[in-house]
Amino acid sequence: MRLYSPPCVCCDALKRPCNYGRNPPVYRPLVDLLTMEERHVIITYRFDRATIQELCTQLEPDLMSPIRHPTGIPPDMQVLSVLHFLASGSFQTTVAMASGMSQPMFSNVLSRVLSALLKHVRRYIIFPEVEDLPTVKGDFYALRHIPNVIGAIDGTHVALVPPHRSEQVYRNRKSYHSMNVQMVCLADQYISQVNAMFPGTVHDAYILRNSNIPDMMGQLQRHRVWLLGDSGYPNLSWLLTPVRNPRTWAEERYNEAHGRTRRVIERTFGLLKARFRCLHMTGGSLFYSPKKVCQIIIACSMLHNLALRRQVPFLQEDGPDDGVAAAVEPGDSDEEEAEEEDNDNRESVIQQYFQ
């Protein structure tokens, strides 16, 4: 004897066959932000309640199902589950179980939230414009008195499981597979540019030449502004690098000021990877295609800037800043030095400001 079970409400209303049979899966949320302590919310999701609510409101139009399906996942739960995944660096199965959904369901949610986030990338990652230059230059000058600096540039590696057919392209000089990510940051560790398109074998100088940074800096050259880079980059009219073999006291002073100022990009990498453990090797390699890894990196950079803008403190179970200093893998930058191209600009800076 067969027991009668009512049809799925949504499919019956639309007069179509039910996709879920007689017993559709029902999503039951396991997370309630209102019952969580604020500190625990920040530790788990890297944001406070107010910022999470702002993010959910912004992404809701792209995450809301066009049909009010009884088995659908609310936009706020989609955002929370993805924030948990990015912050913890856990496997999808673990995050899905903690969020009350299946692994395939979370995989779909991850793709949807990443796509929704990337639509707003220009709101969160902004290169300095002309009206911003005085403030940006002043912030950098306050660090070690190098004038006209508007950014520090460097590359960092994010581990991934490579495509089988092109495995060797992703093996970096440290013998693990990665994407080589170029970033520019401001003095307050705000990320102003990110390029995550190149595999681990590609040198930093090559990424720079094939990015939009030369064009952006060229448009600002009449304002006589510079980026700071390590010896892996060429010395250009808009990019200052260290003097390889300092021979004078002025060159040594310049190198010291350059190194201490440029260190802000290393601290930025440390904070970014500590806040979003999916980017750090302790979170394991990312089991995704290079294209999706690129999306994850850019999304984390956007969320990093949002956390800075909203002044959300970085908290972990062990303390407020535990693990930040060690979050950048040793030897992250390229050791191979680039060819010198333009020394005149650097020499004029040394003679004018460090004699």
Short mmCIF file of C-alpha atoms in Angstrom, two decimals:
data_model
loop_
_atom_site.label_atom_id
_atom_site.label_comp_id
_atom_site.label_asym_id
_atom_site.label_seq_id
_atom_site.Cartn_x
_atom_site.Cartn_y
_atom_site.Cartn_z
CA MET A 1 0.00 0.00 0.00
CA ARG A 2 1.49 3.37 -1.09
CA LEU A 3 1.21 6.29 1.26
CA TYR A 4 0.14 9.57 -0.30
CA SER A 5 2.60 12.45 -0.12
CA PRO A 6 1.63 15.95 -1.30
CA PRO A 7 3.38 17.35 -4.37
CA CYS A 8 6.06 20.01 -4.15
CA VAL A 9 4.33 23.36 -3.61
CA CYS A 10 6.44 25.39 -6.03
CA CYS A 11 6.28 22.90 -8.90
CA ASP A 12 2.54 22.34 -8.42
CA ALA A 13 1.92 26.10 -8.53
CA LEU A 14 3.87 26.38 -11.79
CA LYS A 15 2.00 23.37 -13.32
CA ARG A 16 5.18 21.47 -14.15
CA PRO A 17 6.75 18.16 -13.10
CA CYS A 18 8.47 18.33 -9.72
CA ASN A 19 12.26 18.26 -9.99
CA TYR A 20 12.62 16.85 -6.49
CA GLY A 21 10.02 14.06 -6.51
CA ARG A 22 7.57 13.80 -3.66
CA ASN A 23 10.07 14.66 -0.91
CA PRO A 24 12.05 17.76 -1.89
CA PRO A 25 15.17 18.53 0.17
CA VAL A 26 14.58 21.32 2.63
CA TYR A 27 17.39 23.67 3.67
CA ARG A 28 17.52 24.08 7.43
CA PRO A 29 19.93 26.84 8.55
CA LEU A 30 22.22 25.95 11.43
CA VAL A 31 23.61 29.45 11.97
CA ASP A 32 21.94 32.32 13.81
CA LEU A 33 24.03 35.49 14.00
CA LEU A 34 21.75 36.99 16.63
CA THR A 35 22.68 34.29 19.15
CA MET A 36 26.44 34.54 18.54
CA GLU A 37 28.78 36.78 20.50
CA GLU A 38 30.23 39.63 18.42
CA ARG A 39 33.78 38.38 18.96
CA HIS A 40 32.84 34.91 17.75
CA VAL A 41 31.17 36.42 14.68
CA ILE A 42 34.38 38.26 13.77
CA ILE A 43 36.54 35.18 14.38
CA THR A 44 34.32 32.97 12.23
CA TYR A 45 33.43 35.34 9.39
CA ARG A 46 36.10 38.09 9.72
CA PHE A 47 33.41 40.79 9.89
CA ASP A 48 31.06 42.21 12.49
CA ARG A 49 27.28 41.89 12.19
CA ALA A 50 26.79 45.37 10.73
CA THR A 51 29.32 44.82 7.95
CA ILE A 52 27.91 41.39 7.14
CA GLN A 53 24.44 42.91 6.88
CA GLU A 54 25.76 45.63 4.56
CA LEU A 55 27.44 43.01 2.36
CA CYS A 56 24.30 40.84 2.25
CA THR A 57 22.17 43.81 1.25
CA GLN A 58 24.54 44.68 -1.58
CA LEU A 59 24.71 41.13 -2.95
CA GLU A 60 21.06 40.15 -2.36
CA PRO A 61 19.78 41.09 -5.86
CA ASP A 62 22.26 38.67 -7.44
CA LEU A 63 21.76 35.89 -4.88
CA MET A 64 17.98 35.92 -4.60
CA SER A 65 16.36 33.09 -6.54
CA PRO A 66 13.96 34.35 -9.24
CA ILE A 67 11.41 31.85 -7.88
CA ARG A 68 10.68 31.77 -4.17
CA HIS A 69 11.60 28.13 -3.83
CA PRO A 70 10.91 26.41 -0.48
CA THR A 71 14.26 24.64 -0.71
CA GLY A 72 16.23 27.76 -1.62
CA ILE A 73 19.07 29.13 0.51
CA PRO A 74 18.55 32.70 1.76
CA PRO A 75 21.12 35.23 0.45
CA ASP A 76 22.44 35.96 3.95
CA MET A 77 23.19 32.27 4.54
CA GLN A 78 24.94 32.05 1.19
CA VAL A 79 27.19 34.97 2.13
CA LEU A 80 27.89 33.60 5.61
CA SER A 81 28.87 30.15 4.33
CA VAL A 82 31.28 31.63 1.75
CA LEU A 83 32.83 34.00 4.32
CA HIS A 84 33.37 31.01 6.63
CA PHE A 85 35.02 29.09 3.79
CA LEU A 86 37.37 31.94 2.84
CA ALA A 87 38.28 32.67 6.46
CA SER A 88 38.90 29.09 7.59
CA GLY A 89 40.47 27.55 4.49
CA SER A 90 38.50 24.36 5.25
CA PHE A 91 37.21 21.83 2.75
CA GLN A 92 33.84 22.45 1.15
CA THR A 93 32.34 19.44 2.93
CA THR A 94 33.28 20.80 6.36
CA VAL A 95 31.90 24.28 5.67
CA ALA A 96 28.75 22.84 4.09
CA MET A 97 28.00 20.66 7.13
CA ALA A 98 28.52 23.63 9.45
CA SER A 99 26.15 25.70 7.31
CA GLY A 100 23.42 23.05 7.04
CA MET A 101 23.77 22.24 3.35
CA SER A 102 25.27 19.54 1.15
CA GLN A 103 28.66 19.83 -0.52
CA PRO A 104 27.22 20.14 -4.07
CA MET A 105 24.84 22.80 -2.77
CA PHE A 106 27.72 24.77 -1.24
CA SER A 107 29.78 24.45 -4.43
CA ASN A 108 26.99 26.16 -6.32
CA VAL A 109 26.66 28.80 -3.60
CA LEU A 110 30.39 29.56 -3.74
CA SER A 111 30.24 30.20 -7.49
CA ARG A 112 27.20 32.45 -7.12
CA VAL A 113 28.65 34.54 -4.30
CA LEU A 114 32.01 34.97 -6.06
CA SER A 115 30.27 36.11 -9.25
CA ALA A 116 28.11 38.54 -7.27
CA LEU A 117 31.13 39.96 -5.46
CA LEU A 118 33.22 40.46 -8.59
CA LYS A 119 30.50 42.65 -10.10
CA HIS A 120 31.45 45.25 -7.47
CA VAL A 121 35.24 44.98 -7.77
CA ARG A 122 35.64 48.63 -8.84
CA ARG A 123 33.98 49.75 -5.60
CA TYR A 124 36.52 47.96 -3.44
CA ILE A 125 39.83 47.95 -5.33
CA ILE A 126 40.62 51.47 -6.49
CA PHE A 127 43.95 52.80 -7.78
CA PRO A 128 44.71 56.34 -6.53
CA GLU A 129 43.29 59.10 -8.70
CA VAL A 130 44.63 62.63 -9.09
CA GLU A 131 42.52 64.06 -6.26
CA ASP A 132 43.77 61.32 -3.92
CA LEU A 133 47.50 61.85 -4.57
CA PRO A 134 48.26 64.42 -1.82
CA THR A 135 46.79 62.20 0.91
CA VAL A 136 48.38 59.00 -0.41
CA LYS A 137 51.81 60.63 -0.79
CA GLY A 138 51.58 62.13 2.68
CA ASP A 139 50.80 58.75 4.27
CA PHE A 140 53.83 57.14 2.62
CA TYR A 141 56.11 60.07 3.42
CA ALA A 142 55.21 59.72 7.10
CA LEU A 143 56.67 56.18 7.11
CA ARG A 144 60.33 56.86 6.14
CA HIS A 145 60.36 60.24 4.38
CA ILE A 146 60.44 59.09 0.76
CA PRO A 147 58.45 61.69 -1.21
CA ASN A 148 55.84 61.20 -3.96
CA VAL A 149 55.25 57.48 -3.31
CA ILE A 150 51.73 56.27 -4.08
CA GLY A 151 52.15 52.51 -3.68
CA ALA A 152 54.34 49.52 -2.87
CA ILE A 153 54.33 46.63 -5.35
CA ASP A 154 55.29 42.97 -4.98
CA GLY A 155 54.18 39.44 -5.79
CA THR A 156 53.00 36.61 -3.58
CA HIS A 157 52.19 32.97 -4.33
CA VAL A 158 48.85 31.24 -3.66
CA ALA A 159 49.03 27.44 -3.76
CA LEU A 160 46.66 25.45 -5.97
CA VAL A 161 46.26 21.98 -7.43
CA PRO A 162 47.31 22.54 -11.06
CA PRO A 163 45.64 21.32 -14.25
CA HIS A 164 47.13 17.96 -15.16
CA ARG A 165 48.16 18.89 -18.69
CA SER A 166 50.05 22.05 -17.70
CA GLU A 167 51.35 21.05 -14.28
CA GLN A 168 54.90 22.31 -14.95
CA VAL A 169 53.69 25.85 -15.73
CA TYR A 170 52.40 26.28 -12.17
CA ARG A 171 55.45 24.89 -10.34
CA ASN A 172 57.26 27.88 -8.82
CA ARG A 173 60.88 28.13 -7.75
CA LYS A 174 59.96 26.79 -4.29
CA SER A 175 58.78 23.56 -5.99
CA TYR A 176 55.07 23.85 -5.24
CA HIS A 177 52.25 24.80 -7.59
CA SER A 178 50.83 28.28 -7.34
CA MET A 179 49.47 31.41 -8.91
CA ASN A 180 51.86 34.38 -8.78
CA VAL A 181 49.75 37.31 -7.60
CA GLN A 182 50.92 40.89 -8.10
CA MET A 183 49.54 43.52 -5.74
CA VAL A 184 49.98 47.22 -5.08
CA CYS A 185 49.08 48.57 -1.66
CA LEU A 186 48.85 51.93 0.09
CA ALA A 187 50.50 52.95 3.35
CA ASP A 188 47.48 51.75 5.36
CA GLN A 189 47.65 48.24 3.74
CA TYR A 190 44.69 48.98 1.45
CA ILE A 191 45.06 46.96 -1.78
CA SER A 192 44.84 49.35 -4.75
CA GLN A 193 45.60 46.87 -7.56
CA VAL A 194 45.67 43.07 -7.91
CA ASN A 195 46.61 40.82 -10.83
CA ALA A 196 46.04 37.10 -10.21
CA MET A 197 46.13 35.79 -13.79
CA PHE A 198 49.66 34.36 -14.02
CA PRO A 199 51.00 30.92 -12.96
CA GLY A 200 53.80 30.39 -10.46
CA THR A 201 56.65 30.12 -12.98
CA VAL A 202 56.11 33.67 -14.27
CA HIS A 203 58.55 36.31 -12.98
CA ASP A 204 57.32 39.44 -11.19
CA ALA A 205 58.85 41.74 -13.82
CA TYR A 206 56.97 39.93 -16.61
CA ILE A 207 53.66 40.31 -14.76
CA LEU A 208 54.34 44.03 -14.35
CA ARG A 209 55.05 44.52 -18.06
CA ASN A 210 51.83 42.69 -18.99
CA SER A 211 49.58 44.48 -16.50
CA ASN A 212 47.77 47.80 -16.72
CA ILE A 213 50.07 49.44 -14.16
CA PRO A 214 52.45 50.99 -16.76
CA ASP A 215 49.48 52.70 -18.43
CA MET A 216 48.02 53.92 -15.13
CA MET A 217 51.37 55.25 -13.92
CA GLY A 218 52.03 56.84 -17.31
CA GLN A 219 48.85 58.88 -16.93
CA LEU A 220 50.11 60.17 -13.56
CA GLN A 221 53.69 60.96 -14.59
CA ARG A 222 53.12 64.70 -14.84
CA HIS A 223 52.53 64.56 -11.07
CA ARG A 224 55.96 62.91 -10.56
CA VAL A 225 54.80 59.95 -8.49
CA TRP A 226 56.43 56.56 -7.91
CA LEU A 227 55.85 52.99 -6.85
CA LEU A 228 58.36 51.13 -4.67
CA GLY A 229 59.46 47.64 -5.70
CA ASP A 230 62.19 45.18 -4.75
CA SER A 231 65.16 44.16 -6.89
CA GLY A 232 62.99 41.72 -8.82
CA TYR A 233 61.63 44.72 -10.74
CA PRO A 234 63.45 47.01 -13.19
CA ASN A 235 64.19 50.57 -12.10
CA LEU A 236 61.83 52.76 -14.16
CA SER A 237 60.88 56.42 -14.27
CA TRP A 238 57.85 55.62 -12.11
CA LEU A 239 59.22 52.61 -10.17
CA LEU A 240 62.00 52.97 -7.60
CA THR A 241 64.06 49.91 -6.63
CA PRO A 242 66.96 49.49 -4.15
CA VAL A 243 70.55 50.26 -5.12
CA ARG A 244 72.17 46.85 -5.57
CA ASN A 245 75.68 47.82 -4.43
CA PRO A 246 75.46 51.03 -2.37
CA ARG A 247 78.76 52.91 -2.31
CA THR A 248 77.86 56.12 -0.54
CA TRP A 249 76.22 57.03 2.72
CA ALA A 250 73.32 58.62 0.78
CA GLU A 251 72.69 55.37 -1.12
CA GLU A 252 72.70 53.41 2.13
CA ARG A 253 70.21 55.84 3.67
CA TYR A 254 68.03 55.54 0.58
CA ASN A 255 68.13 51.74 0.70
CA GLU A 256 67.17 51.71 4.38
CA ALA A 257 64.27 54.12 3.85
CA HIS A 258 63.18 52.23 0.73
CA GLY A 259 63.20 48.85 2.49
CA ARG A 260 61.31 50.04 5.56
CA THR A 261 58.70 51.84 3.46
CA ARG A 262 58.23 48.96 1.02
CA ARG A 263 57.73 46.56 3.93
CA VAL A 264 54.10 47.65 4.03
CA ILE A 265 53.32 45.33 1.11
CA GLU A 266 54.73 42.36 3.03
CA ARG A 267 52.57 43.26 6.03
CA THR A 268 49.61 43.52 3.67
CA PHE A 269 50.25 39.99 2.37
CA GLY A 270 50.55 38.78 5.96
CA LEU A 271 47.27 40.32 7.07
CA LEU A 272 45.43 39.22 3.91
CA LYS A 273 46.52 35.58 4.25
CA ALA A 274 45.94 35.51 7.98
CA ARG A 275 42.45 36.93 7.60
CA PHE A 276 41.57 34.57 4.72
CA ARG A 277 43.33 31.28 5.39
CA CYS A 278 42.22 29.80 2.06
CA LEU A 279 45.09 31.82 0.50
CA HIS A 280 47.75 30.52 2.89
CA MET A 281 49.56 27.22 2.57
CA THR A 282 48.39 26.19 6.05
CA GLY A 283 44.88 26.13 4.59
CA GLY A 284 46.08 23.68 1.93
CA SER A 285 46.14 24.09 -1.84
CA LEU A 286 43.01 25.36 -3.55
CA PHE A 287 41.29 22.50 -5.43
CA TYR A 288 39.91 24.68 -8.19
CA SER A 289 40.66 25.71 -11.75
CA PRO A 290 43.12 28.61 -12.15
CA LYS A 291 40.23 30.83 -13.25
CA LYS A 292 38.28 30.16 -10.05
CA VAL A 293 41.43 30.56 -7.91
CA CYS A 294 41.84 33.98 -9.52
CA GLN A 295 38.24 34.82 -8.55
CA ILE A 296 38.85 33.72 -4.95
CA ILE A 297 42.02 35.85 -4.69
CA ILE A 298 40.30 38.96 -6.01
CA ALA A 299 37.26 38.38 -3.78
CA CYS A 300 39.52 38.07 -0.71
CA SER A 301 41.31 41.29 -1.71
CA MET A 302 37.97 43.08 -1.96
CA LEU A 303 36.88 41.78 1.45
CA HIS A 304 40.26 42.74 2.94
CA ASN A 305 39.67 46.34 1.82
CA LEU A 306 36.13 46.25 3.18
CA ALA A 307 37.43 45.14 6.58
CA LEU A 308 39.94 48.01 6.59
CA ARG A 309 37.30 50.52 5.51
CA ARG A 310 34.92 49.41 8.27
CA GLN A 311 37.80 49.14 10.77
CA VAL A 312 36.96 45.56 11.66
CA PRO A 313 39.69 44.18 13.97
CA PHE A 314 41.49 40.99 13.00
CA LEU A 315 40.73 38.42 15.69
CA GLN A 316 41.69 34.77 16.11
CA GLU A 317 41.10 32.25 18.87
CA ASP A 318 44.64 32.76 20.17
CA GLY A 319 44.62 36.54 20.18
CA PRO A 320 44.14 39.71 18.13
CA ASP A 321 47.12 39.35 15.78
CA ASP A 322 48.44 35.84 16.28
CA GLY A 323 49.95 34.46 13.09
CA VAL A 324 49.92 37.68 11.04
CA ALA A 325 53.70 38.04 10.89
CA ALA A 326 54.13 34.45 9.75
CA ALA A 327 51.33 34.47 7.21
CA VAL A 328 53.62 35.22 4.24
CA GLU A 329 55.54 32.16 3.17
CA PRO A 330 59.34 32.64 3.34
CA GLY A 331 60.93 33.58 0.07
CA ASP A 332 57.66 34.78 -1.42
CA SER A 333 59.31 37.37 -3.65
CA ASP A 334 61.40 36.60 -6.71
CA GLU A 335 65.10 36.33 -5.94
CA GLU A 336 66.27 36.86 -9.53
CA GLU A 337 67.14 40.50 -10.06
CA ALA A 338 65.71 42.36 -13.04
CA GLU A 339 67.88 44.38 -15.40
CA GLU A 340 68.39 48.02 -14.55
CA GLU A 341 66.67 50.29 -17.08
CA ASP A 342 66.53 53.85 -15.76
CA ASN A 343 68.85 54.99 -12.97
CA ASP A 344 68.62 58.75 -13.54
CA ASN A 345 65.34 59.16 -11.68
CA ARG A 346 66.54 57.17 -8.68
CA GLU A 347 69.82 59.08 -8.58
CA SER A 348 67.99 62.41 -8.56
CA VAL A 349 65.87 61.19 -5.63
CA ILE A 350 68.97 60.10 -3.69
CA GLN A 351 70.82 63.38 -4.33
CA GLN A 352 67.82 65.56 -3.52
CA TYR A 353 66.49 63.82 -0.42
CA PHE A 354 69.20 61.59 1.08
CA GLN A 355 72.48 63.54 0.85
#
